[in-house]
CSV table of C-alpha atoms and ligand atoms in Angstrom, one decimal:
chain,number,residue,atom,x,y,z
A,1,UNK,CA,31.0,-18.0,18.9
A,2,UNK,CA,33.2,-19.5,21.6
A,3,UNK,CA,37.0,-19.9,21.1
A,4,UNK,CA,38.4,-23.4,20.7
A,5,UNK,CA,39.8,-23.4,24.3
A,6,UNK,CA,36.6,-22.1,25.8
A,7,UNK,CA,34.7,-24.9,23.9
A,8,UNK,CA,37.1,-27.5,25.2
A,9,UNK,CA,36.7,-26.2,28.8
A,10,UNK,CA,32.9,-26.2,28.4
A,11,UNK,CA,32.9,-29.7,26.9
A,12,UNK,CA,34.9,-31.1,29.9
A,13,UNK,CA,32.6,-29.3,32.4
A,14,UNK,CA,29.5,-30.7,30.7
A,15,UNK,CA,31.1,-34.2,30.5
A,16,UNK,CA,32.0,-34.1,34.1
A,17,UNK,CA,28.6,-32.8,35.2
A,18,UNK,CA,26.8,-35.6,33.2
A,19,UNK,CA,29.2,-38.2,34.7
A,20,UNK,CA,28.5,-37.0,38.2
A,21,UNK,CA,24.7,-37.2,37.6
A,22,UNK,CA,25.1,-40.7,36.2
A,23,UNK,CA,27.1,-41.8,39.3
A,24,UNK,CA,24.3,-40.4,41.4
A,25,UNK,CA,21.9,-42.8,39.6
A,26,UNK,CA,20.3,-40.1,37.3
A,27,UNK,CA,19.3,-41.9,34.1
A,28,UNK,CA,17.7,-39.1,32.1
A,29,UNK,CA,18.0,-35.4,31.8
A,30,UNK,CA,15.7,-33.2,29.8
A,31,UNK,CA,17.5,-31.5,26.9
A,32,UNK,CA,15.9,-29.6,24.1
A,33,UNK,CA,16.6,-30.5,20.4
A,34,UNK,CA,19.2,-27.8,20.0
A,35,UNK,CA,21.2,-28.9,23.1
A,36,UNK,CA,20.9,-32.5,22.1
A,37,UNK,CA,22.4,-31.6,18.7
A,38,UNK,CA,25.3,-29.7,20.2
A,39,UNK,CA,26.1,-32.5,22.7
A,40,UNK,CA,26.1,-35.0,19.8
A,41,UNK,CA,28.5,-32.8,17.8
A,42,UNK,CA,30.8,-32.9,20.8
A,43,UNK,CA,30.6,-36.7,20.9
A,44,UNK,CA,28.9,-36.5,24.3
A,45,UNK,CA,25.9,-38.8,24.6
A,46,UNK,CA,23.0,-36.9,26.0
A,47,UNK,CA,21.2,-39.0,28.6
A,48,UNK,CA,18.3,-40.8,27.1
A,49,UNK,CA,15.1,-38.9,27.0
A,50,UNK,CA,12.0,-39.5,25.0
A,51,UNK,CA,12.6,-37.8,21.7
A,52,UNK,CA,10.1,-35.1,20.6
A,53,UNK,CA,10.7,-36.4,17.1
A,54,UNK,CA,8.8,-39.7,17.1
A,55,UNK,CA,5.6,-40.2,19.0
A,56,UNK,CA,5.3,-43.9,19.8
A,57,UNK,CA,2.0,-44.4,18.1
A,58,UNK,CA,3.6,-43.8,14.7
A,59,UNK,CA,4.6,-47.3,13.8
A,60,UNK,CA,5.7,-47.4,10.1
A,61,UNK,CA,8.7,-45.7,8.6
A,62,UNK,CA,6.3,-44.0,6.2
A,63,UNK,CA,4.3,-42.5,9.1
A,64,UNK,CA,7.5,-41.5,11.0
A,65,UNK,CA,9.1,-39.9,8.0
A,66,UNK,CA,5.9,-38.1,7.1
A,67,UNK,CA,5.7,-36.8,10.6
A,68,UNK,CA,9.3,-35.6,10.5
A,69,UNK,CA,8.7,-33.9,7.2
A,70,UNK,CA,5.9,-31.9,8.8
A,71,UNK,CA,8.0,-31.1,11.9
A,72,UNK,CA,11.0,-30.0,9.8
A,73,UNK,CA,8.9,-27.4,8.0
A,74,UNK,CA,8.5,-25.5,11.2
A,75,UNK,CA,11.7,-26.6,13.0
A,76,UNK,CA,12.0,-23.8,15.5
A,77,UNK,CA,15.6,-24.7,16.5
A,78,UNK,CA,16.7,-23.8,12.9
A,79,UNK,CA,14.3,-20.9,12.4
A,80,UNK,CA,15.5,-19.3,15.6
A,81,UNK,CA,19.1,-19.0,14.3
A,82,UNK,CA,18.0,-16.5,11.6
A,83,UNK,CA,20.9,-17.6,9.4
A,84,UNK,CA,19.1,-20.2,7.3
A,85,UNK,CA,16.7,-19.5,4.4
A,86,UNK,CA,13.0,-19.9,4.6
A,87,UNK,CA,12.4,-23.0,2.5
A,88,UNK,CA,12.9,-26.4,4.1
A,89,UNK,CA,14.2,-29.0,1.7
A,90,UNK,CA,13.4,-32.5,3.0
A,91,UNK,CA,14.9,-35.8,2.2
A,92,UNK,CA,14.0,-38.0,-0.7
A,93,UNK,CA,13.9,-41.7,-1.5
A,94,UNK,CA,12.8,-45.0,-0.1
A,95,UNK,CA,11.9,-45.0,3.6
A,96,UNK,CA,12.7,-48.7,3.6
A,97,UNK,CA,16.1,-48.1,2.1
A,98,UNK,CA,19.1,-50.2,3.2
A,99,UNK,CA,21.4,-47.3,2.5
A,100,UNK,CA,21.1,-43.7,3.6
A,101,UNK,CA,23.3,-41.0,2.1
A,102,UNK,CA,23.9,-37.8,4.2
A,103,UNK,CA,24.9,-34.6,2.3
A,104,UNK,CA,25.6,-31.1,3.5
A,105,UNK,CA,22.8,-28.7,2.8
A,106,UNK,CA,20.5,-27.7,-0.1
A,107,UNK,CA,22.0,-25.3,-2.5
A,108,UNK,CA,20.4,-23.0,-5.1
A,109,UNK,CA,19.1,-25.8,-7.3
A,110,UNK,CA,17.8,-27.9,-4.4
A,111,UNK,CA,16.0,-25.0,-2.9
A,112,UNK,CA,14.4,-24.1,-6.2
A,113,UNK,CA,13.3,-27.7,-6.9
A,114,UNK,CA,12.7,-28.7,-3.2
A,115,UNK,CA,14.8,-31.9,-3.4
A,116,UNK,CA,18.3,-32.8,-2.3
A,117,UNK,CA,21.0,-33.3,-4.8
A,118,UNK,CA,19.3,-32.2,-8.0
A,119,UNK,CA,22.1,-29.8,-9.2
A,120,UNK,CA,25.5,-30.7,-10.7
A,121,UNK,CA,26.6,-32.5,-7.5
A,122,UNK,CA,23.4,-34.5,-7.7
A,123,UNK,CA,24.1,-35.5,-11.3
A,124,UNK,CA,27.6,-36.7,-10.1
A,125,UNK,CA,25.9,-38.6,-7.3
A,126,UNK,CA,23.5,-40.2,-9.7
A,127,UNK,CA,26.5,-41.4,-11.8
A,128,UNK,CA,28.1,-42.9,-8.7
A,129,UNK,CA,24.8,-44.7,-7.8
A,130,UNK,CA,24.5,-46.0,-11.4
A,131,UNK,CA,28.0,-47.4,-11.2
A,132,UNK,CA,26.9,-49.2,-8.0
A,133,UNK,CA,23.9,-50.6,-9.8
A,134,UNK,CA,21.5,-48.4,-7.8
A,135,UNK,CA,18.9,-45.8,-8.6
A,136,UNK,CA,18.1,-42.8,-6.4
A,137,UNK,CA,14.6,-44.2,-5.7
A,138,UNK,CA,16.2,-47.3,-4.0
A,139,UNK,CA,18.0,-45.4,-1.4
A,140,UNK,CA,17.3,-42.5,1.0
A,141,UNK,CA,19.1,-39.2,0.5
A,142,UNK,CA,19.1,-36.6,3.3
A,143,UNK,CA,21.1,-33.5,4.2
A,144,UNK,CA,22.6,-32.8,7.6
A,145,UNK,CA,21.1,-29.3,7.3
A,146,UNK,CA,17.6,-29.0,5.8
A,147,UNK,CA,17.7,-25.4,4.9
A,148,UNK,CA,19.9,-23.5,2.4
A,149,UNK,CA,22.4,-21.5,4.5
A,150,UNK,CA,21.7,-17.8,3.9
A,151,UNK,CA,24.3,-15.3,2.5
A,152,UNK,CA,22.1,-12.2,2.8
A,153,UNK,CA,20.0,-10.3,0.3
A,154,UNK,CA,22.3,-10.6,-2.7
A,155,UNK,CA,23.0,-14.3,-2.5
A,156,UNK,CA,21.9,-15.2,-6.0
A,157,UNK,CA,23.1,-18.7,-6.9
A,158,UNK,CA,25.9,-18.7,-4.3
A,159,UNK,CA,25.9,-21.4,-1.6
A,160,UNK,CA,27.9,-21.8,1.6
A,161,UNK,CA,28.3,-24.8,4.0
A,162,UNK,CA,26.2,-24.8,7.1
A,163,UNK,CA,27.9,-23.7,10.4
A,164,UNK,CA,28.2,-26.1,13.4
A,165,UNK,CA,25.3,-24.3,15.0
A,166,UNK,CA,23.1,-24.7,11.9
A,167,UNK,CA,24.0,-28.4,11.8
A,168,UNK,CA,23.3,-28.9,15.5
A,169,UNK,CA,19.9,-27.3,15.0
A,170,UNK,CA,18.9,-29.8,12.3
A,171,UNK,CA,20.7,-32.9,13.6
A,172,UNK,CA,17.8,-34.2,15.8
A,173,UNK,CA,15.8,-34.4,12.6
A,174,UNK,CA,18.5,-36.5,10.8
A,175,UNK,CA,19.0,-38.8,13.8
A,176,UNK,CA,15.2,-39.3,14.0
A,177,UNK,CA,15.2,-40.1,10.3
A,178,UNK,CA,17.9,-42.7,10.8
A,179,UNK,CA,15.9,-44.2,13.7
A,180,UNK,CA,12.8,-44.4,11.5
A,181,UNK,CA,14.5,-45.9,8.5
A,182,UNK,CA,17.0,-48.2,10.3
A,183,UNK,CA,19.2,-48.7,7.3
A,184,UNK,CA,22.0,-51.3,7.0
A,185,UNK,CA,24.5,-48.5,6.7
A,186,UNK,CA,25.0,-44.8,6.1
A,187,UNK,CA,27.4,-42.9,3.9
A,188,UNK,CA,28.4,-39.3,4.7
A,189,UNK,CA,29.2,-37.3,1.7
A,190,UNK,CA,31.9,-34.8,2.7
A,191,UNK,CA,33.5,-33.6,5.9
A,192,UNK,CA,30.5,-31.3,6.9
A,193,UNK,CA,28.1,-34.2,6.9
A,194,UNK,CA,30.7,-36.5,8.7
A,195,UNK,CA,31.5,-34.0,11.4
A,196,UNK,CA,27.8,-33.3,11.9
A,197,UNK,CA,26.8,-36.9,12.2
A,198,UNK,CA,29.8,-38.4,13.9
A,199,UNK,CA,31.0,-35.4,15.9
A,200,UNK,CA,34.7,-34.5,16.0
A,201,UNK,CA,36.9,-33.1,13.3
A,202,UNK,CA,39.3,-34.3,10.7
A,203,UNK,CA,39.6,-34.3,6.9
A,204,UNK,CA,37.7,-36.7,4.7
A,205,UNK,CA,41.1,-38.3,4.0
A,206,UNK,CA,41.5,-39.1,7.6
A,207,UNK,CA,38.0,-40.3,8.2
A,208,UNK,CA,37.4,-42.5,5.2
A,209,UNK,CA,38.6,-46.1,4.8
A,210,UNK,CA,37.0,-47.4,8.0
A,211,UNK,CA,33.5,-48.1,9.4
A,212,UNK,CA,32.5,-45.6,12.1
A,213,UNK,CA,29.7,-46.6,14.5
A,214,UNK,CA,26.8,-44.4,15.3
A,215,UNK,CA,24.4,-45.1,18.2
A,216,UNK,CA,22.7,-48.5,17.9
A,217,UNK,CA,25.8,-49.8,16.1
A,218,UNK,CA,24.8,-48.2,12.8
A,219,UNK,CA,27.8,-48.4,10.5
A,220,UNK,CA,28.8,-45.1,8.9
A,221,UNK,CA,31.3,-44.7,6.0
A,222,UNK,CA,32.7,-41.3,5.1
A,223,UNK,CA,33.6,-40.3,1.6
A,224,UNK,CA,34.3,-37.2,-0.5
A,225,UNK,CA,31.3,-35.0,-1.5
A,226,UNK,CA,30.3,-35.4,-5.1
A,227,UNK,CA,31.2,-31.7,-5.7
A,228,UNK,CA,34.8,-32.6,-4.8
A,229,UNK,CA,34.8,-34.9,-7.8
A,230,UNK,CA,33.5,-32.0,-10.0
A,231,UNK,CA,36.6,-30.0,-8.9
A,232,UNK,CA,39.1,-32.9,-9.0
A,233,UNK,CA,38.6,-35.4,-11.7
A,234,UNK,CA,41.9,-37.3,-11.1
A,235,UNK,CA,41.8,-41.1,-11.2
A,236,UNK,CA,43.0,-41.2,-7.6
A,237,UNK,CA,40.1,-39.1,-6.4
A,238,UNK,CA,37.6,-41.1,-8.3
A,239,UNK,CA,39.1,-44.4,-7.1
A,240,UNK,CA,39.0,-43.2,-3.5
A,241,UNK,CA,35.3,-42.5,-3.7
A,242,UNK,CA,34.8,-45.8,-5.6
A,243,UNK,CA,36.6,-47.8,-2.9
A,244,UNK,CA,34.3,-46.3,-0.3
A,245,UNK,CA,31.3,-47.2,-2.4
A,246,UNK,CA,32.7,-50.8,-2.9
A,247,UNK,CA,32.9,-51.0,0.9
A,248,UNK,CA,29.2,-49.8,1.1
A,249,UNK,CA,28.2,-52.4,-1.5
A,250,UNK,CA,29.9,-55.1,0.4
A,251,UNK,CA,28.1,-54.1,3.6
A,252,UNK,CA,24.8,-54.1,1.7
A,253,UNK,CA,25.8,-57.5,0.2
A,254,UNK,CA,25.2,-56.2,-3.3
A,255,UNK,CA,26.8,-58.2,-6.2
A,256,UNK,CA,30.1,-56.8,-7.3
A,257,UNK,CA,31.5,-57.8,-10.7
A,258,UNK,CA,35.2,-57.9,-11.5
A,259,UNK,CA,34.7,-55.0,-13.8
A,260,UNK,CA,33.2,-52.9,-11.0
A,261,UNK,CA,36.0,-53.9,-8.7
A,262,UNK,CA,38.5,-52.5,-11.1
A,263,UNK,CA,36.9,-49.1,-11.9
A,264,UNK,CA,39.3,-46.2,-11.8
A,265,UNK,CA,42.4,-48.3,-11.2
A,266,UNK,CA,45.4,-47.1,-13.1
A,267,UNK,CA,45.8,-49.0,-16.3
B,301,URA,N1,25.1,-30.7,-1.8
B,301,URA,C1,24.6,-31.3,-0.7
B,301,URA,O1,25.4,-31.6,0.2
B,301,URA,N2,23.3,-31.5,-0.6
B,301,URA,C2,22.5,-31.2,-1.6
B,301,URA,O2,21.3,-31.4,-1.4
B,301,URA,C3,23.0,-30.6,-2.8
B,301,URA,C4,24.3,-30.4,-2.9
């Protein structure tokens, strides 16, 4: 693990090197999936190169997602780290969805059932979706890391967030999913997903409230993870998440009633 100052130096060397190449007319540089993920997490755009994720002959989102599901099961960038558990938990939902939700990583329940957000945080997420007038089947739910992070032999039901390296290893899969689905917008649930997808740092409090743009002008909203609401049931926390979801509903041009607009406002 590099110190913050070494990482900063390394970032500027890489940025400068890529800029020099660009000035010399180089338009593409071969980078493997892991390097691509790390560059993305540093907010450095790797020069365009054909992605290993999506062969051109796969045309439909169904085909592309199916292909990615199979690739993910043997994703060597993740396996190589040795810090993620064996079972891959792929995304769930509609491959034609207009909204993609990005969570952190599978936990105990998700690993057991092989589906994202099926534990307590998942129930909270379902509640939020119901309040929006949506069902899980109508959206696409993915995790920035597709394997439950390991905590050793006696892990039991405990979970931990994925490290930046674990996220970087899985990120090419998530970016390929987004390219396959081409949603209207994305919502990152929690800081881990936001940092992984958007790069950079900062608390959810500092990242929420605006639309971020991913490549291809894909709008991304950041909100608190549902498990935050399990720990903090205050009206202000619930309202904050709800305001983010109202912004998402507006972006999706979903109908919003006066009653929905006023959820979780102080009486
Ligand atoms: N939390 C997440 O971020 N993802 C899941 O799939 C479950 C809980």
